[in-house]
Amino acid sequence: MSGSKHVINFGAGPAKIPQPVLLKAQKEFLNVNGTGMSVMELSHRSKPFGTILEKTKQDLTKLMNIPSNYSILFMQGGATTEFASIFYNIIAAKQQELKQQGREGEEIVVDYLVTGAWSNKAAQEAERLVPTIVDNPVRVNRALDVKKTNGKFGIIPPQTEWKLTDPRKHNVAYVYYCDNETVHGVEFQVTPDVDPSVPLVADVSSNFLSRPIDVAKYGIIYGGAQKNLGPAGVTILVVRNDLLIDLNVGPVRPLMLDFKTAADNNSMYNTPPTFAIYIVGLTLEWLLEKGGLDEVEKVNQRKAEKLYLTIDQSSLYDCPVEPHCRSHMNVVFRLSTEDLEKEFLKGAEERNMQQLKGHRSVGGIRASIYNALSEEDVDALIDYMNEFEKNHKV
């Protein structure tokens, strides 16, 4: 590490991994836990890797206070693959329920809250898969579609304006939302209030373990690891056990998308992404050493508040997201012209601030300030923003 420059990585994902995690992984790279082998060389069915996997699950359970009636799954294909997995598995659960009640053939509804790019993609996948379901007609209800009603993303309307399907009148399989929209910088500040008979599903890919979450309110919580928990390659799901349905029930679905198959085989029906799981485990240890999610949330709030304050007090920077739903993880903002934005990004890179460019679909600037990014790193960005504005006064 000596002599290497300090890079401040504001990347949205893959993103910064805590330095203590990388240093420990480096130290153990050729000999993990006294095995004389790299973790990448261990059989996934060996006792040493089994120990790593179980400790990772135990630490996640402790951090999230996961109740005993939930299972932790480590799956592959990224969160995007789970768009289909969630649809198929929970439709299967609803079909099983209706069959047990003698109500085969009735319509099933799935509700989606579309507040940004990723929830929109999830809804599109569900809509695409509807024709593959037999025995029950399925309808995708966009209970909230911000861009359609508002013209653009950047706001979460009050729940009184949502059009959730009434489960007393319809067979609602689940309500789906993305807790933090990485592209558009929008984050739910409270958990959506849904009927307790309807499973609530949350994609938490970009704010996973950035704050406490009441797991018992959800049917499924899931996210890719590559933003806040480790490297790309593993997706973590916390699934309520009543949603684990036999593979031969409900829609025909690929074996590797079946939650019960994954749970019954401890996420090892085939070879799991062992190195990614190992790094996730080290990251969970780091979070526990930090004092858990209550303490982590306090730091994240301070980082976000000071950065948004800088933007709001500026005449040069503008945040397109309404204050009540601004992300604590992905802070997006614009400058008055694209030329100024290019100049801002060039100056940032000269100061070793990397990956500040906004998503290709929206442009602008995006500072992803995940758990691993320190307050000092955010302060350095703020100092640069103030300096840049001072040098570009109109």
C-alpha positions as a LaTeX table, in Angstrom:
\begin{tabular}{lrrr}
\hline
Residue & $x$ (\AA) & $y$ (\AA) & $z$ (\AA) \\
\hline
Met1 & 0.00 & 0.00 & 0.00 \\
Ser2 & 2.90 & 2.38 & 0.61 \\
Gly3 & 3.40 & 4.88 & $-2.18$ \\
Ser4 & 0.00 & 4.27 & $-3.76$ \\
Lys5 & $-2.21$ & 7.30 & $-4.32$ \\
His6 & $-5.43$ & 7.70 & $-2.37$ \\
Val7 & $-8.34$ & 7.35 & $-4.79$ \\
Ile8 & $-11.80$ & 8.36 & $-3.68$ \\
Asn9 & $-14.17$ & 5.95 & $-5.44$ \\
Phe10 & $-17.69$ & 7.32 & $-5.90$ \\
Gly11 & $-18.68$ & 4.47 & $-8.21$ \\
Ala12 & $-22.29$ & 3.27 & $-8.13$ \\
Gly13 & $-21.38$ & $-0.39$ & $-8.46$ \\
Pro14 & $-19.16$ & $-2.27$ & $-8.48$ \\
Ala15 & $-18.21$ & 0.10 & $-5.75$ \\
Lys16 & $-15.72$ & 0.81 & $-3.00$ \\
Ile17 & $-15.05$ & $-2.06$ & $-0.60$ \\
Pro18 & $-13.86$ & $-1.17$ & 2.93 \\
Gln19 & $-10.07$ & $-1.10$ & 3.03 \\
Pro20 & $-9.89$ & $-3.32$ & 6.17 \\
Val21 & $-11.87$ & $-5.95$ & 4.25 \\
Leu22 & $-9.50$ & $-5.82$ & 1.29 \\
Leu23 & $-6.45$ & $-5.94$ & 3.54 \\
Lys24 & $-7.74$ & $-8.98$ & 5.40 \\
Ala25 & $-8.61$ & $-10.71$ & 2.13 \\
Gln26 & $-5.11$ & $-9.88$ & 0.87 \\
Lys27 & $-3.54$ & $-11.32$ & 4.01 \\
Glu28 & $-5.57$ & $-14.53$ & 3.74 \\
Phe29 & $-5.42$ & $-14.80$ & $-0.04$ \\
Leu30 & $-3.04$ & $-17.77$ & $-0.10$ \\
Asn31 & $-4.07$ & $-19.31$ & 3.20 \\
Val32 & $-7.60$ & $-18.75$ & 4.47 \\
Asn33 & $-8.31$ & $-19.83$ & 8.05 \\
Gly34 & $-5.24$ & $-22.04$ & 8.23 \\
Thr35 & $-6.22$ & $-24.28$ & 5.30 \\
Gly36 & $-3.09$ & $-23.58$ & 3.26 \\
Met37 & $-5.38$ & $-22.74$ & 0.33 \\
Ser38 & $-7.06$ & $-19.69$ & $-1.10$ \\
Val39 & $-10.79$ & $-19.45$ & $-0.48$ \\
Met40 & $-11.13$ & $-19.67$ & $-4.28$ \\
Glu41 & $-9.56$ & $-23.13$ & $-4.15$ \\
Leu42 & $-11.79$ & $-24.58$ & $-1.44$ \\
Ser43 & $-14.52$ & $-27.01$ & $-2.38$ \\
His44 & $-17.87$ & $-25.40$ & $-1.68$ \\
Arg45 & $-18.81$ & $-28.61$ & 0.12 \\
Ser46 & $-15.73$ & $-28.63$ & 2.31 \\
Lys47 & $-15.92$ & $-28.02$ & 6.05 \\
Pro48 & $-13.75$ & $-24.83$ & 5.85 \\
Phe49 & $-16.07$ & $-23.20$ & 3.32 \\
Gly50 & $-19.12$ & $-24.45$ & 5.19 \\
Thr51 & $-17.81$ & $-22.60$ & 8.23 \\
Ile52 & $-17.40$ & $-19.40$ & 6.19 \\
Leu53 & $-20.93$ & $-19.71$ & 4.79 \\
Glu54 & $-22.56$ & $-20.34$ & 8.16 \\
Lys55 & $-20.75$ & $-17.45$ & 9.83 \\
Thr56 & $-21.79$ & $-15.15$ & 6.98 \\
Lys57 & $-25.42$ & $-16.15$ & 7.52 \\
Gln58 & $-25.13$ & $-15.74$ & 11.28 \\
Asp59 & $-23.61$ & $-12.26$ & 10.97 \\
Leu60 & $-26.27$ & $-11.17$ & 8.47 \\
Thr61 & $-28.96$ & $-12.49$ & 10.80 \\
Lys62 & $-27.45$ & $-10.51$ & 13.67 \\
Leu63 & $-27.09$ & $-7.27$ & 11.70 \\
Met64 & $-30.60$ & $-7.39$ & 10.26 \\
Asn65 & $-32.27$ & $-9.09$ & 13.23 \\
Ile66 & $-33.75$ & $-11.67$ & 10.85 \\
Pro67 & $-36.58$ & $-13.71$ & 12.42 \\
Ser68 & $-36.34$ & $-17.51$ & 12.52 \\
Asn69 & $-39.07$ & $-17.97$ & 9.88 \\
Tyr70 & $-36.86$ & $-16.53$ & 7.12 \\
Ser71 & $-34.18$ & $-18.15$ & 4.99 \\
Ile72 & $-31.01$ & $-16.52$ & 3.63 \\
Leu73 & $-30.17$ & $-17.41$ & 0.05 \\
Phe74 & $-27.04$ & $-16.68$ & $-1.96$ \\
Met75 & $-27.88$ & $-16.71$ & $-5.65$ \\
Gln76 & $-26.27$ & $-15.72$ & $-8.94$ \\
Gly77 & $-27.25$ & $-13.64$ & $-11.95$ \\
Gly78 & $-27.51$ & $-10.30$ & $-10.19$ \\
Ala79 & $-30.61$ & $-8.60$ & $-8.87$ \\
Thr80 & $-31.93$ & $-8.40$ & $-12.44$ \\
Thr81 & $-32.30$ & $-12.18$ & $-12.55$ \\
Glu82 & $-34.44$ & $-11.97$ & $-9.43$ \\
Phe83 & $-37.01$ & $-9.91$ & $-11.32$ \\
Ala84 & $-38.10$ & $-13.19$ & $-12.89$ \\
Ser85 & $-37.40$ & $-15.37$ & $-9.84$ \\
Ile86 & $-39.62$ & $-13.26$ & $-7.60$ \\
Phe87 & $-42.44$ & $-13.23$ & $-10.13$ \\
Tyr88 & $-42.39$ & $-17.00$ & $-10.65$ \\
Asn89 & $-41.91$ & $-18.04$ & $-7.02$ \\
Ile90 & $-44.56$ & $-15.80$ & $-5.49$ \\
Ile91 & $-47.05$ & $-16.54$ & $-8.27$ \\
Ala92 & $-46.47$ & $-20.20$ & $-7.38$ \\
Ala93 & $-47.24$ & $-19.43$ & $-3.72$ \\
Lys94 & $-50.46$ & $-17.65$ & $-4.70$ \\
Gln95 & $-51.52$ & $-20.43$ & $-7.05$ \\
Gln96 & $-50.97$ & $-22.97$ & $-4.28$ \\
Glu97 & $-53.05$ & $-20.88$ & $-1.88$ \\
Leu98 & $-55.91$ & $-20.52$ & $-4.36$ \\
Lys99 & $-55.88$ & $-24.24$ & $-5.15$ \\
Gln100 & $-56.08$ & $-25.11$ & $-1.46$ \\
Gln101 & $-59.12$ & $-22.82$ & $-1.24$ \\
Gly102 & $-60.78$ & $-24.40$ & $-4.26$ \\
Arg103 & $-60.43$ & $-21.20$ & $-6.28$ \\
Glu104 & $-58.34$ & $-22.37$ & $-9.21$ \\
Gly105 & $-58.47$ & $-20.21$ & $-12.31$ \\
Glu106 & $-59.08$ & $-16.87$ & $-10.60$ \\
Glu107 & $-57.11$ & $-13.80$ & $-11.64$ \\
Ile108 & $-53.91$ & $-12.99$ & $-9.76$ \\
Val109 & $-52.67$ & $-9.40$ & $-9.47$ \\
Val110 & $-49.12$ & $-8.19$ & $-8.76$ \\
Asp111 & $-48.59$ & $-4.54$ & $-7.74$ \\
Tyr112 & $-45.49$ & $-2.55$ & $-8.67$ \\
Leu113 & $-44.41$ & 0.85 & $-7.34$ \\
Val114 & $-42.39$ & 2.37 & $-10.18$ \\
Thr115 & $-40.19$ & 5.19 & $-8.89$ \\
Gly116 & $-37.12$ & 4.89 & $-11.10$ \\
Ala117 & $-35.19$ & 2.88 & $-13.66$ \\
Trp118 & $-34.83$ & $-0.34$ & $-11.67$ \\
Ser119 & $-38.40$ & $-0.71$ & $-10.46$ \\
Asn120 & $-39.48$ & 0.04 & $-14.02$ \\
Lys121 & $-37.28$ & $-2.76$ & $-15.35$ \\
Ala122 & $-38.70$ & $-5.13$ & $-12.73$ \\
Ala123 & $-42.26$ & $-4.26$ & $-13.75$ \\
Gln124 & $-41.39$ & $-4.69$ & $-17.43$ \\
Glu125 & $-40.01$ & $-8.17$ & $-16.72$ \\
Ala126 & $-43.19$ & $-9.17$ & $-14.89$ \\
Glu127 & $-45.28$ & $-7.85$ & $-17.77$ \\
Arg128 & $-43.16$ & $-9.81$ & $-20.23$ \\
Leu129 & $-43.56$ & $-13.05$ & $-18.28$ \\
Val130 & $-47.34$ & $-12.86$ & $-17.80$ \\
Pro131 & $-48.06$ & $-14.99$ & $-20.92$ \\
Thr132 & $-45.95$ & $-17.85$ & $-19.52$ \\
Ile133 & $-48.34$ & $-18.43$ & $-16.60$ \\
Val134 & $-50.95$ & $-21.14$ & $-17.03$ \\
Asp135 & $-54.05$ & $-21.97$ & $-14.94$ \\
Asn136 & $-54.51$ & $-18.37$ & $-13.72$ \\
Pro137 & $-54.67$ & $-15.08$ & $-15.61$ \\
Val138 & $-52.13$ & $-12.64$ & $-14.16$ \\
Arg139 & $-52.32$ & $-8.86$ & $-14.25$ \\
Val140 & $-49.45$ & $-6.47$ & $-13.50$ \\
Asn141 & $-50.76$ & $-3.31$ & $-11.84$ \\
Arg142 & $-48.47$ & $-0.31$ & $-11.78$ \\
Ala143 & $-49.92$ & 1.02 & $-8.56$ \\
Leu144 & $-47.50$ & 3.92 & $-8.85$ \\
Asp145 & $-45.83$ & 5.05 & $-12.06$ \\
Val146 & $-44.04$ & 8.28 & $-11.29$ \\
Lys147 & $-42.72$ & 9.06 & $-14.75$ \\
Lys148 & $-46.15$ & 8.49 & $-16.30$ \\
Thr149 & $-47.93$ & 10.79 & $-13.85$ \\
Asn150 & $-45.15$ & 13.32 & $-13.19$ \\
Gly151 & $-43.31$ & 13.38 & $-16.51$ \\
Lys152 & $-40.03$ & 12.35 & $-14.91$ \\
Phe153 & $-38.60$ & 10.47 & $-11.96$ \\
Gly154 & $-37.45$ & 12.31 & $-8.85$ \\
Ile155 & $-40.41$ & 12.20 & $-6.48$ \\
Ile156 & $-42.35$ & 9.66 & $-4.44$ \\
Pro157 & $-45.97$ & 10.82 & $-4.13$ \\
Pro158 & $-47.77$ & 10.25 & $-0.82$ \\
Gln159 & $-49.28$ & 6.80 & $-0.43$ \\
Thr160 & $-52.78$ & 8.30 & $-0.66$ \\
Glu161 & $-52.07$ & 8.76 & $-4.37$ \\
Trp162 & $-51.00$ & 5.16 & $-4.97$ \\
Lys163 & $-53.44$ & 2.72 & $-6.54$ \\
Leu164 & $-52.69$ & $-0.46$ & $-4.62$ \\
Thr165 & $-54.99$ & $-3.35$ & $-5.40$ \\
Asp166 & $-57.48$ & $-4.17$ & $-2.63$ \\
Pro167 & $-56.67$ & $-7.71$ & $-1.40$ \\
Arg168 & $-60.21$ & $-8.06$ & $-0.06$ \\
Lys169 & $-61.53$ & $-7.91$ & $-3.62$ \\
His170 & $-58.63$ & $-9.35$ & $-5.63$ \\
Asn171 & $-55.97$ & $-12.05$ & $-5.31$ \\
Val172 & $-52.88$ & $-9.92$ & $-4.77$ \\
Ala173 & $-49.71$ & $-12.00$ & $-4.90$ \\
Tyr174 & $-47.28$ & $-9.27$ & $-3.79$ \\
Val175 & $-46.36$ & $-5.59$ & $-3.76$ \\
Tyr176 & $-42.94$ & $-4.78$ & $-5.22$ \\
Tyr177 & $-40.75$ & $-1.70$ & $-4.90$ \\
Cys178 & $-37.12$ & $-0.61$ & $-5.17$ \\
Asp179 & $-36.08$ & 0.90 & $-1.84$ \\
Asn180 & $-33.31$ & 2.99 & $-3.39$ \\
Glu181 & $-33.16$ & 3.89 & $-7.07$ \\
Thr182 & $-29.47$ & 3.95 & $-7.94$ \\
Val183 & $-29.85$ & 5.80 & $-11.25$ \\
His184 & $-32.29$ & 8.52 & $-10.22$ \\
Gly185 & $-31.17$ & 9.04 & $-6.61$ \\
Val186 & $-34.60$ & 8.36 & $-5.09$ \\
Glu187 & $-35.01$ & 6.53 & $-1.77$ \\
Phe188 & $-38.04$ & 5.56 & 0.30 \\
Gln189 & $-37.70$ & 7.06 & 3.77 \\
Val190 & $-40.43$ & 4.85 & 5.25 \\
Thr191 & $-41.60$ & 1.32 & 4.51 \\
Pro192 & $-44.68$ & 1.23 & 2.27 \\
Asp193 & $-47.79$ & 0.41 & 4.29 \\
Val194 & $-49.40$ & $-2.64$ & 2.68 \\
Asp195 & $-52.02$ & $-5.10$ & 3.86 \\
Pro196 & $-50.26$ & $-7.68$ & 6.06 \\
Ser197 & $-51.82$ & $-10.49$ & 4.00 \\
Val198 & $-49.83$ & $-9.33$ & 0.95 \\
Pro199 & $-46.07$ & $-10.06$ & 0.79 \\
Leu200 & $-44.00$ & $-6.92$ & 0.43 \\
Val201 & $-40.92$ & $-7.30$ & $-1.79$ \\
Ala202 & $-38.01$ & $-4.84$ & $-1.70$ \\
Asp203 & $-34.99$ & $-4.50$ & $-3.95$ \\
Val204 & $-32.38$ & $-3.01$ & $-1.61$ \\
Ser205 & $-29.38$ & $-3.48$ & $-3.88$ \\
Ser206 & $-27.98$ & 0.01 & $-3.44$ \\
Asn207 & $-28.88$ & 0.67 & 0.20 \\
Phe208 & $-28.40$ & $-2.84$ & 1.60 \\
Leu209 & $-27.31$ & $-2.60$ & 5.26 \\
Ser210 & $-27.03$ & 1.20 & 5.13 \\
Arg211 & $-29.70$ & 1.49 & 7.82 \\
Pro212 & $-31.86$ & $-0.81$ & 9.98 \\
Ile213 & $-34.80$ & $-2.52$ & 8.31 \\
Asp214 & $-37.76$ & $-4.31$ & 9.91 \\
Val215 & $-37.48$ & $-7.65$ & 8.16 \\
Ala216 & $-40.78$ & $-8.91$ & 9.59 \\
Lys217 & $-42.68$ & $-6.42$ & 7.41 \\
Tyr218 & $-41.43$ & $-8.11$ & 4.24 \\
Gly219 & $-41.96$ & $-11.27$ & 2.28 \\
Ile220 & $-38.64$ & $-10.87$ & 0.45 \\
Ile221 & $-35.72$ & $-8.47$ & 0.79 \\
Tyr222 & $-33.00$ & $-8.86$ & $-1.80$ \\
Gly223 & $-30.08$ & $-7.16$ & $-3.46$ \\
Gly224 & $-26.87$ & $-7.58$ & $-5.38$ \\
Ala225 & $-23.75$ & $-7.35$ & $-3.23$ \\
Gln226 & $-21.65$ & $-5.16$ & $-5.52$ \\
Lys227 & $-22.73$ & $-1.79$ & $-4.16$ \\
Asn228 & $-22.62$ & $-2.00$ & $-0.37$ \\
Leu229 & $-21.61$ & $-5.54$ & 0.54 \\
Gly230 & $-18.78$ & $-6.81$ & $-1.61$ \\
Pro231 & $-17.89$ & $-7.77$ & $-5.18$ \\
Ala232 & $-20.18$ & $-8.52$ & $-8.08$ \\
Gly233 & $-21.26$ & $-12.13$ & $-8.43$ \\
Val234 & $-23.61$ & $-12.87$ & $-5.55$ \\
Thr235 & $-27.18$ & $-11.77$ & $-4.85$ \\
Ile236 & $-28.48$ & $-12.06$ & $-1.31$ \\
Leu237 & $-32.11$ & $-12.84$ & $-0.58$ \\
Val238 & $-33.94$ & $-12.94$ & 2.74 \\
Val239 & $-37.11$ & $-14.92$ & 2.04 \\
Arg240 & $-40.02$ & $-15.67$ & 4.37 \\
Asn241 & $-40.35$ & $-19.43$ & 4.52 \\
Asp242 & $-44.00$ & $-19.59$ & 3.47 \\
Leu243 & $-42.87$ & $-18.30$ & 0.06 \\
Leu244 & $-40.61$ & $-21.32$ & $-0.49$ \\
Ile245 & $-42.80$ & $-23.43$ & $-2.79$ \\
Asp246 & $-42.08$ & $-26.89$ & $-4.26$ \\
Leu247 & $-40.67$ & $-26.76$ & $-7.76$ \\
Asn248 & $-43.54$ & $-28.85$ & $-9.13$ \\
Val249 & $-46.13$ & $-26.30$ & $-7.93$ \\
Gly250 & $-47.08$ & $-23.27$ & $-9.98$ \\
Pro251 & $-45.29$ & $-21.94$ & $-13.06$ \\
Val252 & $-42.63$ & $-24.02$ & $-14.74$ \\
Arg253 & $-39.45$ & $-22.20$ & $-13.79$ \\
Pro254 & $-35.73$ & $-22.86$ & $-14.22$ \\
Leu255 & $-34.31$ & $-24.92$ & $-11.38$ \\
Met256 & $-31.73$ & $-22.27$ & $-10.57$ \\
Leu257 & $-34.45$ & $-19.63$ & $-10.16$ \\
Asp258 & $-36.37$ & $-21.71$ & $-7.61$ \\
Phe259 & $-36.12$ & $-20.42$ & $-4.06$ \\
Lys260 & $-37.00$ & $-23.69$ & $-2.32$ \\
Thr261 & $-34.34$ & $-25.56$ & $-4.27$ \\
Ala262 & $-31.79$ & $-22.97$ & $-3.12$ \\
Ala263 & $-33.00$ & $-23.10$ & 0.49 \\
Asp264 & $-33.14$ & $-26.89$ & 0.67 \\
Asn265 & $-29.54$ & $-27.07$ & $-0.58$ \\
Asn266 & $-28.17$ & $-24.25$ & 1.59 \\
Ser267 & $-27.52$ & $-22.20$ & $-1.58$ \\
Met268 & $-25.26$ & $-24.97$ & $-2.87$ \\
Tyr269 & $-27.33$ & $-26.91$ & $-5.40$ \\
Asn270 & $-24.44$ & $-26.08$ & $-7.70$ \\
Thr271 & $-21.20$ & $-24.25$ & $-7.00$ \\
Pro272 & $-21.97$ & $-20.87$ & $-5.42$ \\
Pro273 & $-19.78$ & $-17.78$ & $-5.90$ \\
Thr274 & $-17.49$ & $-18.72$ & $-3.04$ \\
Phe275 & $-15.08$ & $-15.78$ & $-3.19$ \\
Ala276 & $-17.90$ & $-13.23$ & $-3.37$ \\
Ile277 & $-19.61$ & $-14.83$ & $-0.36$ \\
Tyr278 & $-16.31$ & $-14.76$ & 1.54 \\
Ile279 & $-15.88$ & $-11.02$ & 0.89 \\
Val280 & $-19.50$ & $-10.40$ & 1.92 \\
Gly281 & $-18.70$ & $-12.24$ & 5.15 \\
Leu282 & $-15.69$ & $-10.01$ & 5.82 \\
Thr283 & $-17.81$ & $-6.93$ & 5.10 \\
Leu284 & $-20.43$ & $-8.08$ & 7.60 \\
Glu285 & $-17.69$ & $-8.47$ & 10.23 \\
Trp286 & $-16.56$ & $-4.91$ & 9.46 \\
Leu287 & $-20.12$ & $-3.59$ & 9.88 \\
Leu288 & $-20.45$ & $-5.34$ & 13.23 \\
Glu289 & $-17.15$ & $-3.84$ & 14.34 \\
Lys290 & $-18.54$ & $-0.43$ & 13.37 \\
Gly291 & $-21.35$ & $-0.94$ & 15.88 \\
Gly292 & $-24.06$ & $-2.38$ & 13.66 \\
Leu293 & $-26.65$ & $-0.68$ & 11.48 \\
Asp294 & $-27.75$ & 1.95 & 13.99 \\
Glu295 & $-24.25$ & 3.40 & 14.03 \\
Val296 & $-23.77$ & 2.95 & 10.30 \\
Glu297 & $-27.00$ & 4.85 & 9.64 \\
Lys298 & $-25.82$ & 7.82 & 11.74 \\
Val299 & $-22.67$ & 8.17 & 9.66 \\
Asn300 & $-24.58$ & 7.79 & 6.40 \\
Gln301 & $-27.05$ & 10.48 & 7.45 \\
Arg302 & $-24.25$ & 12.91 & 8.27 \\
Lys303 & $-22.54$ & 12.27 & 4.93 \\
Ala304 & $-25.73$ & 12.77 & 2.93 \\
Glu305 & $-26.94$ & 15.80 & 4.87 \\
Lys306 & $-23.71$ & 17.77 & 4.44 \\
Leu307 & $-23.52$ & 16.95 & 0.72 \\
Tyr308 & $-27.13$ & 17.94 & 0.06 \\
Leu309 & $-26.65$ & 21.11 & 2.11 \\
Thr310 & $-23.75$ & 22.06 & $-0.15$ \\
Ile311 & $-25.92$ & 21.51 & $-3.22$ \\
Asp312 & $-28.93$ & 23.38 & $-1.85$ \\
Gln313 & $-26.90$ & 26.40 & $-0.76$ \\
Ser314 & $-25.24$ & 26.62 & $-4.16$ \\
Ser315 & $-26.24$ & 28.65 & $-7.20$ \\
Leu316 & $-24.24$ & 26.31 & $-9.45$ \\
Tyr317 & $-25.45$ & 22.84 & $-8.43$ \\
Asp318 & $-28.99$ & 21.54 & $-8.55$ \\
Cys319 & $-30.48$ & 18.28 & $-7.28$ \\
Pro320 & $-33.44$ & 17.06 & $-9.40$ \\
Val321 & $-34.87$ & 14.94 & $-6.56$ \\
Glu322 & $-37.47$ & 16.24 & $-4.13$ \\
Pro323 & $-35.97$ & 16.64 & $-0.62$ \\
His324 & $-38.37$ & 14.18 & 1.04 \\
Cys325 & $-37.11$ & 11.22 & $-1.02$ \\
Arg326 & $-33.46$ & 11.97 & $-1.69$ \\
Ser327 & $-31.16$ & 8.99 & $-1.54$ \\
His328 & $-28.61$ & 8.73 & 1.26 \\
Met329 & $-26.52$ & 6.47 & $-0.98$ \\
Asn330 & $-26.65$ & 7.93 & $-4.50$ \\
Val331 & $-26.56$ & 11.73 & $-4.55$ \\
Val332 & $-27.37$ & 13.05 & $-8.02$ \\
Phe333 & $-26.99$ & 16.63 & $-9.16$ \\
Arg334 & $-26.57$ & 18.75 & $-12.27$ \\
Leu335 & $-24.59$ & 21.82 & $-13.24$ \\
Ser336 & $-26.00$ & 24.53 & $-15.49$ \\
Thr337 & $-24.42$ & 23.18 & $-18.70$ \\
Glu338 & $-23.00$ & 19.87 & $-19.91$ \\
Asp339 & $-19.69$ & 21.61 & $-20.66$ \\
Leu340 & $-19.44$ & 22.65 & $-17.00$ \\
Glu341 & $-20.21$ & 19.09 & $-15.95$ \\
Lys342 & $-17.41$ & 17.77 & $-18.15$ \\
Glu343 & $-15.03$ & 20.33 & $-16.65$ \\
Phe344 & $-16.19$ & 19.40 & $-13.14$ \\
Leu345 & $-15.58$ & 15.70 & $-13.81$ \\
Lys346 & $-12.15$ & 16.40 & $-15.32$ \\
Gly347 & $-11.13$ & 18.41 & $-12.25$ \\
Ala348 & $-12.44$ & 15.70 & $-9.95$ \\
Glu349 & $-10.37$ & 13.05 & $-11.68$ \\
Glu350 & $-7.29$ & 15.25 & $-11.39$ \\
Arg351 & $-7.94$ & 15.15 & $-7.64$ \\
Asn352 & $-8.26$ & 11.34 & $-7.71$ \\
Met353 & $-12.04$ & 11.42 & $-7.34$ \\
Gln354 & $-13.25$ & 8.68 & $-9.62$ \\
Gln355 & $-16.57$ & 7.51 & $-11.13$ \\
Leu356 & $-18.61$ & 10.63 & $-10.44$ \\
Lys357 & $-20.25$ & 10.66 & $-13.86$ \\
Gly358 & $-24.01$ & 10.14 & $-13.76$ \\
His359 & $-25.67$ & 7.10 & $-15.29$ \\
Arg360 & $-25.56$ & 7.10 & $-19.08$ \\
Ser361 & $-29.37$ & 7.33 & $-19.27$ \\
Val362 & $-29.64$ & 10.58 & $-17.28$ \\
Gly363 & $-26.22$ & 12.27 & $-17.35$ \\
Gly364 & $-25.14$ & 14.76 & $-14.72$ \\
Ile365 & $-23.13$ & 13.91 & $-11.63$ \\
Arg366 & $-23.70$ & 11.03 & $-9.24$ \\
Ala367 & $-21.79$ & 10.63 & $-5.98$ \\
Ser368 & $-22.40$ & 7.17 & $-4.55$ \\
Ile369 & $-21.53$ & 7.47 & $-0.87$ \\
Tyr370 & $-21.96$ & 3.90 & 0.31 \\
Asn371 & $-20.99$ & 2.52 & 3.71 \\
Ala372 & $-17.34$ & 2.11 & 2.74 \\
Leu373 & $-16.91$ & 5.77 & 1.81 \\
Ser374 & $-15.71$ & 7.81 & 4.79 \\
Glu375 & $-16.94$ & 11.19 & 5.96 \\
Glu376 & $-13.50$ & 12.56 & 5.13 \\
Asp377 & $-13.96$ & 11.46 & 1.52 \\
Val378 & $-17.30$ & 13.26 & 1.35 \\
Asp379 & $-15.69$ & 16.34 & 2.91 \\
Ala380 & $-13.04$ & 16.26 & 0.19 \\
Leu381 & $-15.74$ & 16.24 & $-2.49$ \\
Ile382 & $-17.51$ & 19.15 & $-0.80$ \\
Asp383 & $-14.27$ & 21.11 & $-0.64$ \\
Tyr384 & $-13.77$ & 20.56 & $-4.36$ \\
Met385 & $-17.38$ & 21.54 & $-5.13$ \\
Asn386 & $-16.95$ & 24.78 & $-3.21$ \\
Glu387 & $-13.66$ & 25.51 & $-4.92$ \\
Phe388 & $-15.13$ & 24.78 & $-8.36$ \\
Glu389 & $-18.11$ & 27.07 & $-7.72$ \\
Lys390 & $-15.86$ & 29.86 & $-6.48$ \\
Asn391 & $-13.87$ & 29.64 & $-9.70$ \\
His392 & $-17.01$ & 29.65 & $-11.85$ \\
Lys393 & $-19.04$ & 32.49 & $-10.38$ \\
Val394 & $-21.20$ & 34.11 & $-13.02$ \\
\hline
\end{tabular}
